[in-house]
Amino acid sequence: MEASLESQMNEIMSQPGVTGVLCADEQGLALSAQGTLTPHSAGLVSVVTEKACQLRHGTEPDEKPVVVMEFDTGNVLIRSHNNSTLAVHKV
Amino acid sequence: MVYSPPLDRCSFSYLTPSRMSDSSKTDEESALNRVLQKTANDVIDVTYIEPHSMENAEVSGRTREYRSQVASLRGVSRPVAKLPPNNQPPAVMLSKELVSPADVRFVTDRSEATAAAVESMEVKHGEPLVVQFAAP
């Protein structure tokens, strides 16, 4: 059932510099998580993209922003598309 | 009538008691010595080491040696800090390079592909979900 999703996640993890990946649904529930990103942060990731979309109110509604959080251990890039949110931890 | 002298049980023994004690005593002593030697080689007794018994030069030399050994065992280098220090003027901080466009493009493409994969998920069942039994 989730073979295509798992293949996508594995492909993302195989990219150089990627240490973690997380996919959450529109309710903030984790669909899949690998590496440094755990399922516990699925709700937070969904809320961050939701609030970021509210900040861009008035612009094109179809254009989803990419939220980047910078840490000492790398960057976490978050983007939602069609009721699913993807977070990638990249050094 | 024949007089028979009383039986001496000691004469029936293979070894006299004095001989037995000597050989066994020697074996025990040698075994004990072996155990003591092995213990002295393997066990590090710290009970008698006083904090002031070692000279400062020896302590510093050992510290240097241990640090060099620990540093040589470290195979993974610490990651370089990504965040810029916060003691710089705002103009310098704001002019720092942002996230690379390649990373943004990468996340955009992958999020679309992942969303398509999520939408393609469906429950597959081979048997009927509702089974009627004992129905008239």
Short mmCIF file of C-alpha atoms in Angstrom, two decimals:
data_model
loop_
_atom_site.label_atom_id
_atom_site.label_comp_id
_atom_site.label_asym_id
_atom_site.label_seq_id
_atom_site.Cartn_x
_atom_site.Cartn_y
_atom_site.Cartn_z
CA MET A 1 0.00 0.00 0.00
CA GLU A 2 2.76 2.42 0.94
CA ALA A 3 5.42 1.09 -1.40
CA SER A 4 5.46 4.16 -3.63
CA LEU A 5 5.71 6.48 -0.64
CA GLU A 6 8.53 4.45 0.91
CA SER A 7 10.41 4.45 -2.39
CA GLN A 8 10.13 8.23 -2.53
CA MET A 9 11.41 8.52 1.03
CA ASN A 10 14.33 6.19 0.33
CA GLU A 11 15.22 8.16 -2.75
CA ILE A 12 15.25 11.40 -0.76
CA MET A 13 17.43 9.83 1.95
CA SER A 14 19.90 8.65 -0.69
CA GLN A 15 20.62 12.23 -1.72
CA PRO A 16 23.98 13.60 -0.49
CA GLY A 17 23.67 15.65 2.67
CA VAL A 18 20.19 14.46 3.62
CA THR A 19 20.09 13.05 7.14
CA GLY A 20 16.35 12.92 7.78
CA VAL A 21 13.00 13.04 6.01
CA LEU A 22 9.44 13.19 7.27
CA CYS A 23 6.07 13.05 5.53
CA ALA A 24 2.87 14.08 7.31
CA ASP A 25 -0.75 14.28 6.24
CA GLU A 26 -3.10 17.24 6.48
CA GLN A 27 -3.96 16.40 10.08
CA GLY A 28 -0.35 16.44 11.20
CA LEU A 29 -0.05 12.67 11.51
CA ALA A 30 3.19 11.09 10.41
CA LEU A 31 2.96 8.91 7.32
CA SER A 32 6.65 8.06 7.16
CA ALA A 33 9.82 9.20 8.91
CA GLN A 34 13.47 8.28 8.46
CA GLY A 35 16.77 9.40 9.89
CA THR A 36 17.05 12.38 12.22
CA LEU A 37 13.40 13.43 11.83
CA THR A 38 11.09 11.44 14.06
CA PRO A 39 7.31 10.97 13.84
CA HIS A 40 6.93 13.09 16.99
CA SER A 41 7.64 16.27 15.04
CA ALA A 42 5.00 15.63 12.36
CA GLY A 43 2.40 17.85 14.01
CA LEU A 44 4.85 20.72 14.46
CA VAL A 45 6.01 20.50 10.85
CA SER A 46 2.43 20.70 9.56
CA VAL A 47 1.63 23.69 11.74
CA VAL A 48 4.74 25.57 10.60
CA THR A 49 3.76 25.30 6.93
CA GLU A 50 0.15 26.17 7.73
CA LYS A 51 1.12 29.37 9.52
CA ALA A 52 3.63 30.24 6.79
CA CYS A 53 0.84 29.97 4.21
CA GLN A 54 -1.27 32.34 6.30
CA LEU A 55 1.57 34.86 6.31
CA ARG A 56 1.53 34.87 2.52
CA HIS A 57 -2.18 35.64 2.40
CA GLY A 58 -2.98 37.85 -0.56
CA THR A 59 -0.45 36.33 -2.90
CA GLU A 60 -1.10 33.41 -5.19
CA PRO A 61 -2.89 30.76 -3.16
CA ASP A 62 -1.53 27.93 -5.28
CA GLU A 63 2.05 28.87 -4.55
CA LYS A 64 3.18 27.04 -1.47
CA PRO A 65 6.12 28.52 0.42
CA VAL A 66 9.21 26.60 1.42
CA VAL A 67 10.00 27.09 5.09
CA VAL A 68 13.68 26.83 5.96
CA MET A 69 14.86 26.53 9.56
CA GLU A 70 18.57 26.90 10.06
CA PHE A 71 20.33 25.05 12.85
CA ASP A 72 23.91 24.35 13.67
CA THR A 73 23.36 20.78 12.57
CA GLY A 74 21.95 21.79 9.20
CA ASN A 75 18.77 23.10 7.62
CA VAL A 76 15.26 21.71 7.78
CA LEU A 77 13.27 22.48 4.65
CA ILE A 78 9.50 22.09 4.84
CA ARG A 79 6.93 22.31 2.11
CA SER A 80 3.34 21.16 1.82
CA HIS A 81 1.58 20.11 -1.33
CA ASN A 82 -1.92 18.74 -1.76
CA ASN A 83 -2.69 17.92 1.87
CA SER A 84 0.70 16.37 2.61
CA THR A 85 3.77 17.98 4.13
CA LEU A 86 7.36 17.03 3.48
CA ALA A 87 10.27 17.93 5.76
CA VAL A 88 13.90 17.31 4.81
CA HIS A 89 16.85 17.67 7.16
CA LYS A 90 19.93 18.52 5.14
CA VAL A 91 23.40 19.40 6.35
CA MET B 1 50.24 -69.94 70.03
CA VAL B 2 51.72 -67.43 67.68
CA TYR B 3 51.97 -63.85 68.74
CA SER B 4 51.31 -61.42 66.04
CA PRO B 5 52.32 -57.88 66.58
CA PRO B 6 49.57 -55.26 66.40
CA LEU B 7 48.87 -53.93 62.90
CA ASP B 8 50.37 -50.57 62.09
CA ARG B 9 48.05 -48.79 59.71
CA CYS B 10 50.64 -46.28 58.80
CA SER B 11 52.79 -48.94 57.31
CA PHE B 12 50.08 -49.78 54.81
CA SER B 13 49.98 -46.23 53.38
CA TYR B 14 51.77 -45.54 50.15
CA LEU B 15 53.27 -42.36 51.43
CA THR B 16 54.05 -41.40 54.90
CA PRO B 17 52.12 -38.42 56.30
CA SER B 18 55.24 -36.30 56.38
CA ARG B 19 55.96 -36.91 52.70
CA MET B 20 52.36 -36.10 51.72
CA SER B 21 52.43 -32.78 53.51
CA ASP B 22 55.70 -31.74 51.92
CA SER B 23 54.69 -32.39 48.31
CA SER B 24 51.21 -31.01 48.69
CA LYS B 25 52.55 -28.04 50.52
CA THR B 26 54.95 -27.37 47.68
CA ASP B 27 52.18 -27.68 45.13
CA GLU B 28 49.96 -25.37 47.09
CA GLU B 29 52.69 -22.83 47.47
CA SER B 30 53.49 -22.88 43.79
CA ALA B 31 49.83 -22.59 42.89
CA LEU B 32 49.45 -19.70 45.27
CA ASN B 33 52.48 -17.99 43.82
CA ARG B 34 51.08 -18.40 40.33
CA VAL B 35 47.78 -16.89 41.35
CA LEU B 36 49.50 -13.99 43.04
CA GLN B 37 51.69 -13.35 40.03
CA LYS B 38 48.73 -13.41 37.65
CA THR B 39 46.78 -11.07 39.89
CA ALA B 40 49.67 -8.66 40.11
CA ASN B 41 49.90 -8.59 36.33
CA ASP B 42 46.19 -8.26 35.56
CA VAL B 43 44.69 -6.30 38.40
CA ILE B 44 45.36 -2.61 38.88
CA ASP B 45 45.16 -1.87 42.56
CA VAL B 46 44.22 1.75 43.10
CA THR B 47 43.61 1.54 46.82
CA TYR B 48 47.18 2.37 47.67
CA ILE B 49 47.57 5.13 45.12
CA GLU B 50 47.50 8.43 46.96
CA PRO B 51 46.68 11.64 45.14
CA HIS B 52 49.94 13.21 46.17
CA SER B 53 52.14 10.27 45.44
CA MET B 54 52.69 11.19 41.77
CA GLU B 55 54.82 14.05 40.68
CA ASN B 56 53.38 16.91 38.73
CA ALA B 57 55.60 16.25 35.76
CA GLU B 58 54.45 12.65 35.63
CA VAL B 59 50.80 13.70 35.89
CA SER B 60 51.14 16.23 33.08
CA GLY B 61 52.99 13.72 30.94
CA ARG B 62 50.30 11.10 31.42
CA THR B 63 47.57 13.68 30.74
CA ARG B 64 49.24 14.65 27.50
CA GLU B 65 49.60 11.04 26.47
CA TYR B 66 45.99 10.16 27.22
CA ARG B 67 44.68 13.19 25.36
CA SER B 68 46.73 12.33 22.30
CA GLN B 69 45.42 8.76 22.38
CA VAL B 70 41.81 9.90 22.72
CA ALA B 71 42.25 12.39 19.90
CA SER B 72 43.69 9.70 17.64
CA LEU B 73 40.69 7.45 18.34
CA ARG B 74 38.23 10.06 17.23
CA GLY B 75 37.36 9.25 13.63
CA VAL B 76 34.44 11.61 13.18
CA SER B 77 35.14 15.29 13.05
CA ARG B 78 32.65 17.69 14.56
CA PRO B 79 30.36 19.37 12.05
CA VAL B 80 31.09 22.96 11.25
CA ALA B 81 28.60 25.36 12.79
CA LYS B 82 26.17 26.54 10.15
CA LEU B 83 24.70 29.50 11.98
CA PRO B 84 26.69 32.73 11.81
CA PRO B 85 27.72 34.28 15.13
CA ASN B 86 25.30 36.83 16.52
CA ASN B 87 27.89 39.49 17.34
CA GLN B 88 28.02 40.90 13.84
CA PRO B 89 26.26 44.06 12.61
CA PRO B 90 22.80 43.56 11.08
CA ALA B 91 23.95 44.60 7.61
CA VAL B 92 26.54 41.83 7.58
CA MET B 93 24.11 39.30 8.99
CA LEU B 94 21.41 40.09 6.45
CA SER B 95 23.82 39.95 3.55
CA LYS B 96 24.78 36.35 4.32
CA GLU B 97 23.95 33.75 1.74
CA LEU B 98 20.49 32.26 2.14
CA VAL B 99 19.46 28.74 1.30
CA SER B 100 20.68 27.67 -2.11
CA PRO B 101 18.06 27.68 -4.88
CA ALA B 102 19.00 24.08 -5.63
CA ASP B 103 17.81 22.99 -2.21
CA VAL B 104 14.56 24.89 -2.59
CA ARG B 105 13.99 23.34 -6.00
CA PHE B 106 14.85 19.92 -4.58
CA VAL B 107 12.28 20.18 -1.78
CA THR B 108 9.64 21.53 -4.16
CA ASP B 109 10.04 18.65 -6.58
CA ARG B 110 10.17 16.04 -3.86
CA SER B 111 7.11 17.40 -2.07
CA GLU B 112 5.09 17.14 -5.27
CA ALA B 113 6.29 13.61 -5.90
CA THR B 114 5.57 12.62 -2.30
CA ALA B 115 2.09 14.11 -2.47
CA ALA B 116 1.41 12.07 -5.61
CA ALA B 117 2.67 8.95 -3.84
CA VAL B 118 0.41 9.64 -0.85
CA GLU B 119 -2.61 10.10 -3.10
CA SER B 120 -1.85 6.80 -4.82
CA MET B 121 -2.10 4.93 -1.52
CA GLU B 122 -5.14 2.71 -1.35
CA VAL B 123 -6.29 -0.16 0.76
CA LYS B 124 -6.10 -3.45 -1.07
CA HIS B 125 -8.21 -6.29 0.19
CA GLY B 126 -8.70 -9.71 -1.32
CA GLU B 127 -11.67 -10.80 0.77
CA PRO B 128 -15.01 -9.06 1.28
CA LEU B 129 -14.96 -6.74 4.25
CA VAL B 130 -18.49 -7.58 5.40
CA VAL B 131 -19.39 -11.22 5.81
CA GLN B 132 -22.89 -12.37 6.69
CA PHE B 133 -23.18 -15.56 8.64
CA ALA B 134 -26.06 -17.28 10.31
CA ALA B 135 -28.39 -15.06 8.33
CA PRO B 136 -31.88 -16.43 7.67
#
